[in-house]
CSV table of C-alpha atoms in Angstrom, one decimal:
chain,number,residue,atom,x,y,z
K,1298,MET,CA,168.5,7.6,69.3
K,1299,THR,CA,167.8,11.0,68.1
K,1300,THR,CA,164.5,12.9,68.4
K,1301,PRO,CA,163.0,13.5,65.0
K,1302,PRO,CA,162.4,17.1,64.3
K,1303,ILE,CA,158.9,18.5,65.1
K,1304,PRO,CA,157.0,19.3,62.0
K,1305,PRO,CA,155.7,22.8,61.6
K,1306,GLN,CA,152.3,23.6,63.3
K,1307,PRO,CA,149.5,25.7,61.9
K,1308,PRO,CA,149.0,29.1,63.7
K,1309,TYR,CA,146.7,29.1,66.9
K,1310,MET,CA,143.2,30.2,66.3
K,1311,PRO,CA,140.8,30.9,69.2
K,1312,ALA,CA,137.5,29.2,69.3
K,1313,PRO,CA,134.7,31.2,67.6
K,1314,GLN,CA,132.4,33.3,70.0
K,1315,PRO,CA,128.7,33.4,69.5
K,1316,GLU,CA,127.3,36.6,68.0
K,1317,PRO,CA,126.1,39.1,70.7
K,1318,ARG,CA,122.3,39.4,71.2
K,1319,THR,CA,120.8,42.6,69.9
K,1320,ARG,CA,117.1,44.1,70.5
K,1321,PRO,CA,115.3,45.3,67.6
K,1322,ALA,CA,114.8,49.1,67.4
K,1323,TRP,CA,111.0,48.9,67.6
K,1324,LEU,CA,110.8,46.9,70.9
K,1325,ILE,CA,111.5,49.7,73.4
K,1326,PRO,CA,108.8,52.1,72.1
K,1327,VAL,CA,106.3,49.3,72.1
K,1328,ILE,CA,107.0,48.5,75.8
K,1329,ALA,CA,106.7,52.1,76.8
K,1330,THR,CA,103.5,52.5,75.0
K,1331,THR,CA,102.1,49.4,76.7
K,1332,VAL,CA,103.0,50.7,80.2
K,1333,VAL,CA,101.4,54.1,79.6
K,1334,VAL,CA,98.2,52.6,78.2
K,1335,GLY,CA,98.0,50.2,81.2
K,1336,LEU,CA,98.4,53.0,83.8
K,1337,THR,CA,95.8,55.2,82.0
K,1338,ALA,CA,93.3,52.3,82.0
K,1339,ALA,CA,93.9,51.6,85.7
K,1340,THR,CA,93.4,55.3,86.6
K,1341,ALA,CA,90.2,55.5,84.6
K,1342,GLY,CA,88.9,52.4,86.2
K,1343,TYR,CA,89.6,53.7,89.7
K,1344,LEU,CA,88.0,57.1,89.0
K,1345,LEU,CA,84.9,55.4,87.5
K,1346,ALA,CA,84.5,53.2,90.5
K,1347,SER,CA,84.8,56.1,92.9
K,1348,GLY,CA,82.2,58.1,90.9
K,1349,ASN,CA,79.7,55.2,91.1
K,1350,LYS,CA,80.1,55.1,94.9
K,1351,THR,CA,79.5,58.8,95.2
K,1352,ASP,CA,76.5,58.7,93.0
K,1353,ASN,CA,75.0,55.8,94.9
K,1354,ALA,CA,75.4,57.7,98.2
K,1355,ALA,CA,72.5,59.7,99.7
K,1356,PRO,CA,72.8,63.5,99.3
K,1357,GLY,CA,74.6,65.1,102.2
K,1358,THR,CA,76.1,61.8,103.4
K,1359,SER,CA,79.5,60.2,102.9
K,1360,ALA,CA,79.9,57.3,100.4
K,1361,SER,CA,81.5,55.2,103.1
K,1362,PRO,CA,79.2,53.9,105.9
K,1363,SER,CA,79.2,55.8,109.1
K,1364,SER,CA,78.9,54.4,112.6
K,1365,ALA,CA,77.5,57.8,114.1
K,1366,ILE,CA,73.9,57.7,115.3
K,1367,THR,CA,71.7,60.4,113.9
K,1368,PRO,CA,70.3,62.5,116.7
K,1369,ASP,CA,66.5,63.0,117.1
K,1370,PRO,CA,65.3,66.4,115.7
K,1371,PRO,CA,65.0,69.1,118.5
K,1372,LYS,CA,61.6,69.5,119.9
K,1373,PRO,CA,60.1,73.0,119.5
K,1374,SER,CA,60.3,75.1,122.7
K,1375,PRO,CA,56.9,75.7,124.3
K,1376,THR,CA,55.5,79.2,123.8
K,1377,PRO,CA,56.1,81.1,127.1
K,1378,THR,CA,53.0,82.1,128.9
K,1379,PRO,CA,52.9,86.0,129.0
K,1380,THR,CA,53.1,87.4,132.5
K,1381,PRO,CA,49.8,88.8,133.4
K,1382,LYS,CA,49.5,92.5,134.4
K,1383,VAL,CA,47.3,94.2,137.0
K,1384,MET,CA,45.6,96.0,134.1
K,1385,SER,CA,44.3,92.7,132.8
K,1386,ILE,CA,42.2,92.2,135.9
K,1387,ALA,CA,41.7,95.9,136.9
K,1388,LEU,CA,38.6,96.3,134.7
K,1389,GLY,CA,36.8,93.6,136.7
K,1390,LEU,CA,37.5,95.2,140.0
K,1391,LYS,CA,35.6,98.5,139.6
K,1392,ASN,CA,32.4,98.6,141.8
K,1393,SER,CA,33.4,95.3,143.4
K,1394,PRO,CA,33.7,94.9,147.2
K,1395,TYR,CA,37.2,95.4,148.6
K,1396,GLU,CA,37.4,91.8,149.9
K,1397,SER,CA,36.6,90.5,146.4
K,1398,ALA,CA,39.3,92.7,144.8
K,1399,VAL,CA,41.9,91.6,147.3
K,1400,GLU,CA,41.0,87.9,146.6
K,1401,LYS,CA,41.4,88.4,142.8
K,1402,LEU,CA,44.7,90.2,143.2
K,1403,THR,CA,46.2,87.6,145.6
K,1404,ALA,CA,45.0,84.8,143.3
K,1405,ALA,CA,47.0,86.5,140.5
K,1406,GLY,CA,50.2,86.3,142.6
K,1407,ILE,CA,50.3,89.7,144.4
K,1408,ALA,CA,51.3,89.5,148.1
K,1409,LYS,CA,48.5,90.7,150.3
K,1410,GLU,CA,50.8,93.0,152.3
K,1411,ASN,CA,51.5,94.9,149.0
K,1412,ILE,CA,47.8,95.9,148.6
K,1413,SER,CA,47.0,99.3,150.0
K,1414,TRP,CA,44.0,101.6,149.8
K,1415,VAL,CA,43.2,105.3,149.7
K,1416,SER,CA,40.1,107.5,149.5
K,1417,VAL,CA,39.0,108.7,146.1
K,1418,PHE,CA,38.6,112.2,147.5
K,1419,SER,CA,41.8,114.1,148.2
K,1420,ASP,CA,40.2,115.9,151.2
K,1421,GLN,CA,39.2,112.7,152.9
K,1422,PRO,CA,41.5,110.7,155.2
K,1423,LYS,CA,42.6,107.2,154.4
K,1424,PRO,CA,39.9,104.7,155.5
K,1425,ALA,CA,40.9,103.1,158.7
K,1426,ASP,CA,39.1,99.8,157.8
K,1427,PRO,CA,38.4,99.1,154.1
K,1428,SER,CA,36.1,96.2,154.9
K,1429,GLY,CA,32.8,96.6,153.0
K,1430,MET,CA,34.0,99.5,150.9
K,1431,THR,CA,33.7,99.6,147.1
K,1432,VAL,CA,36.6,99.7,144.7
K,1433,CYS,CA,36.5,102.7,142.3
K,1434,PHE,CA,39.8,102.2,140.4
K,1435,ILE,CA,43.5,101.3,140.8
K,1436,PRO,CA,45.6,104.5,140.7
K,1437,LYS,CA,48.9,102.6,141.1
K,1438,GLY,CA,50.4,99.4,139.9
K,1439,THR,CA,48.4,99.1,136.6
K,1440,ASP,CA,51.5,98.9,134.3
K,1441,ASP,CA,53.7,96.4,136.2
K,1442,PRO,CA,53.8,92.6,135.4
K,1443,ILE,CA,52.3,90.8,138.3
K,1444,SER,CA,54.7,89.3,140.9
K,1445,PRO,CA,54.7,88.9,144.7
K,1446,VAL,CA,56.5,92.3,145.0
K,1447,THR,CA,54.0,94.2,142.8
K,1448,LYS,CA,52.5,97.1,144.8
K,1449,VAL,CA,48.8,97.9,144.1
K,1450,GLU,CA,46.8,100.8,145.5
K,1451,LEU,CA,43.0,100.6,145.5
K,1452,SER,CA,40.8,103.7,145.6
K,1453,LEU,CA,37.8,103.0,147.8
K,1454,ILE,CA,34.5,104.7,148.5
K,1455,GLU,CA,31.7,103.9,151.0
K,1456,LYS,CA,29.5,101.0,150.2
K,1457,GLY,CA,26.4,102.0,148.3
K,1458,SER,CA,28.1,105.2,147.0
K,1459,THR,CA,28.7,106.0,143.4
K,1460,CYS,CA,32.3,106.4,142.1
K,1461,PRO,CA,32.8,110.0,140.9
K,1462,ASP,CA,33.2,110.7,137.2
K,1463,ASN,CA,36.7,112.1,137.8
K,1464,HIS,CA,37.9,109.1,139.8
K,1465,ASN,CA,40.6,108.4,137.3
K,1466,LYS,CA,41.8,112.0,137.2
K,1467,PRO,CA,43.5,112.6,140.5
K,1468,LYS,CA,44.1,116.2,141.6
K,1469,PRO,CA,47.5,117.4,140.2
K,1470,LYS,CA,50.2,118.0,142.6
K,1471,PRO,CA,50.3,121.6,143.7
K,1472,SER,CA,53.2,123.7,142.5
K,1473,CYS,CA,55.9,124.7,144.9
K,1474,THR,CA,54.6,128.2,145.1
K,1475,GLU,CA,51.1,126.9,146.1
K,1476,SER,CA,52.6,124.5,148.7
K,1477,GLY,CA,55.2,126.9,149.9
K,1478,GLU,CA,58.0,124.3,149.6
K,1479,TYR,CA,61.1,126.4,148.9
K,1480,LYS,CA,64.3,124.4,149.0
K,1481,LYS,CA,67.3,125.7,150.8
K,1482,VAL,CA,70.7,124.6,149.4
K,1483,SER,CA,74.4,125.1,150.1
K,1484,ASP,CA,76.6,127.4,148.0
K,1485,ARG,CA,78.0,124.4,146.2
K,1486,GLU,CA,74.5,123.0,145.4
K,1487,PHE,CA,73.5,126.5,144.3
K,1488,LYS,CA,76.4,126.8,141.8
K,1489,GLN,CA,75.6,123.3,140.4
K,1490,MET,CA,72.0,124.3,139.9
K,1491,THR,CA,72.9,127.6,138.1
K,1492,ARG,CA,75.2,125.7,135.7
K,1493,ASN,CA,72.2,123.8,134.4
K,1494,THR,CA,69.0,125.8,135.2
K,1495,VAL,CA,67.1,123.9,132.5
K,1496,GLY,CA,67.2,120.9,134.8
K,1497,SER,CA,65.6,122.9,137.6
K,1498,ILE,CA,63.2,125.1,135.6
K,1499,MET,CA,60.3,126.4,137.8
K,1500,SER,CA,61.7,124.7,140.9
K,1501,CYS,CA,61.5,126.8,144.1
K,1502,TYR,CA,64.6,127.9,146.1
K,1503,VAL,CA,65.5,130.2,148.9
K,1504,ILE,CA,68.5,132.3,147.8
K,1505,TYR,CA,70.6,135.1,149.2
K,1506,GLY,CA,72.5,137.9,147.6
K,1507,GLU,CA,73.3,141.6,147.0
K,1508,ILE,CA,71.7,144.0,144.6
K,1509,VAL,CA,74.4,145.3,142.2
K,1510,GLN,CA,72.2,147.1,139.7
K,1511,ALA,CA,68.7,148.6,140.1
K,1512,ASP,CA,68.3,151.6,137.8
K,1513,SER,CA,66.5,152.8,134.7
K,1514,ALA,CA,68.2,150.1,132.6
K,1515,THR,CA,66.7,147.3,134.7
K,1516,GLY,CA,63.4,149.0,135.2
K,1517,THR,CA,61.0,148.5,138.1
K,1518,THR,CA,60.4,144.8,137.7
K,1519,SER,CA,63.9,143.5,137.3
K,1520,VAL,CA,67.3,143.9,139.1
K,1521,ARG,CA,70.7,142.4,138.7
K,1522,ALA,CA,72.3,140.7,141.8
K,1523,ASN,CA,75.2,138.6,143.0
K,1524,THR,CA,73.5,135.5,144.5
K,1525,CYS,CA,74.4,132.4,146.5
K,1526,GLY,CA,72.8,129.6,148.4
K,1527,GLU,CA,73.8,130.5,152.0
K,1528,LYS,CA,73.0,133.5,154.1
K,1529,LYS,CA,75.9,135.9,154.6
K,1530,TYR,CA,76.6,139.4,155.9
K,1531,PRO,CA,78.8,142.1,154.2
K,1532,LYS,CA,82.4,142.6,155.2
K,1533,TYR,CA,84.6,145.5,154.1
K,1534,GLY,CA,81.7,147.0,152.1
K,1535,PHE,CA,80.7,144.0,150.0
K,1536,LEU,CA,79.2,140.6,150.3
K,1537,SER,CA,82.1,138.1,149.9
K,1538,ASP,CA,81.7,134.6,148.5
K,1539,CYS,CA,78.4,135.4,146.9
K,1540,ASP,CA,79.3,136.1,143.3
K,1541,THR,CA,76.9,134.3,140.9
K,1542,ASN,CA,75.7,137.1,138.5
K,1543,SER,CA,71.9,136.7,138.2
K,1544,ILE,CA,68.8,138.4,137.0
K,1545,LEU,CA,65.9,138.8,139.5
K,1546,THR,CA,62.6,139.6,137.9
K,1547,GLU,CA,58.8,139.4,138.5
K,1548,LEU,CA,56.9,136.8,136.5
K,1549,VAL,CA,53.8,138.9,137.1
K,1550,PRO,CA,54.4,142.6,137.9
K,1551,SER,CA,53.6,143.1,141.6
K,1552,GLY,CA,56.0,145.8,142.8
K,1553,LYS,CA,58.1,143.4,144.9
K,1554,LEU,CA,61.3,144.7,143.3
K,1555,ASN,CA,60.4,148.3,143.0
K,1556,GLY,CA,61.5,149.0,146.6
K,1557,VAL,CA,65.0,147.5,146.5
K,1558,VAL,CA,68.1,149.5,145.7
K,1559,LYS,CA,71.8,148.9,144.9
K,1560,GLY,CA,73.7,147.6,148.0
K,1561,ASP,CA,70.7,145.8,149.6
K,1562,ILE,CA,71.5,142.4,151.1
K,1563,PHE,CA,68.5,140.2,150.7
K,1564,GLU,CA,66.8,136.8,151.2
K,1565,ALA,CA,64.4,135.8,148.4
K,1566,LYS,CA,62.0,133.0,147.6
K,1567,VAL,CA,62.2,132.4,143.9
K,1568,GLN,CA,61.4,130.1,141.0
K,1569,VAL,CA,64.1,129.1,138.5
K,1570,GLY,CA,63.5,130.7,135.1
K,1571,LEU,CA,65.1,130.7,131.7
K,1572,ASP,CA,68.6,132.2,131.4
K,1573,THR,CA,68.7,135.8,130.2
K,1574,THR,CA,71.3,137.2,127.7
K,1575,TYR,CA,71.8,141.0,127.9
K,1576,GLN,CA,74.0,143.7,126.5
K,1577,THR,CA,76.8,145.0,128.7
K,1578,THR,CA,77.9,148.6,128.9
K,1579,LEU,CA,81.0,147.7,126.9
K,1580,GLY,CA,79.0,146.5,124.0
K,1581,GLY,CA,79.4,142.8,124.7
K,1582,SER,CA,76.8,140.2,125.8
K,1583,MET,CA,76.4,138.2,129.0
K,1584,THR,CA,74.2,135.3,129.9
K,1585,ALA,CA,72.9,135.0,133.5
K,1586,PRO,CA,70.5,132.7,135.4
K,1587,THR,CA,67.1,134.2,135.9
K,1588,PHE,CA,65.0,133.9,139.0
K,1589,TYR,CA,61.3,134.8,139.3
K,1590,VAL,CA,60.8,136.5,142.7
K,1591,GLN,CA,57.9,135.4,144.8
K,1592,GLU,CA,59.0,137.1,148.0
K,1593,ILE,CA,62.0,139.3,148.9
K,1594,LYS,CA,63.2,141.0,152.0
K,1595,THR,CA,66.4,142.9,152.8
K,1596,TYR,CA,68.2,142.3,156.1
K,1597,ALA,CA,71.5,144.3,155.6
K,1598,SER,CA,73.3,146.7,153.3
K,1599,SER,CA,76.8,146.9,151.9
K,1600,ASP,CA,76.7,150.7,151.8
């Protein structure tokens, strides 16, 4: 048996595929616009909500609640009581008994051992026992704030006596020329003083030196001398280590310097005066400390 021939077959055709999906051209812009509008609306809503919270909060406070406790306002500090002064009670002490004055001063806070007394008259001794005497005034301690260490001095007079009109005008301290208190100093202290005579103006010193000019140029009331603070004797014809160029003059003409000559070695009691500037023989000028001579005596000579 023979196989019959296969009839011709039509050509193979694949199964049809579905058409691919395509998005319309307007869809993507619509989606983007929708997203932007949504984000903008959300942001505006958030900002609006935040603004409402801030507006509702009290001024100076946070919108969110705070757990901190507000402290009480500080209490005003009490006004300090001014410290009393002796002057505030001094007016009530005049013409009062000594015992009453002491009682008032100790009540104000002054230690009793810091209360002293004197006589109103400079020529009377200090009262040995102030009991029963009358207070005239307080010459010391009137400007200090009261404290246990404040020192007060009471001026007293016998009971029944009247306080003098000049009780608040004590006799001024006598000058050094009246008291005779002339200070002796070393050579070093003397040089320090002559560098700043203004600081020692009218103070009294004992000085030593050698007359180096006493002629018609200086006159009869002034001389020029080399001065120092310690007493020395001449060696080899001059006074060594005594070389402060100075002017000695008389504050009131008295003839004290009329008898001294060049070469005299002297001791003098003087007051410090104003510096003197004079012309030298070479045409220049020189400034020298000036001393007003109260007493002068020679004890040697360099000639």
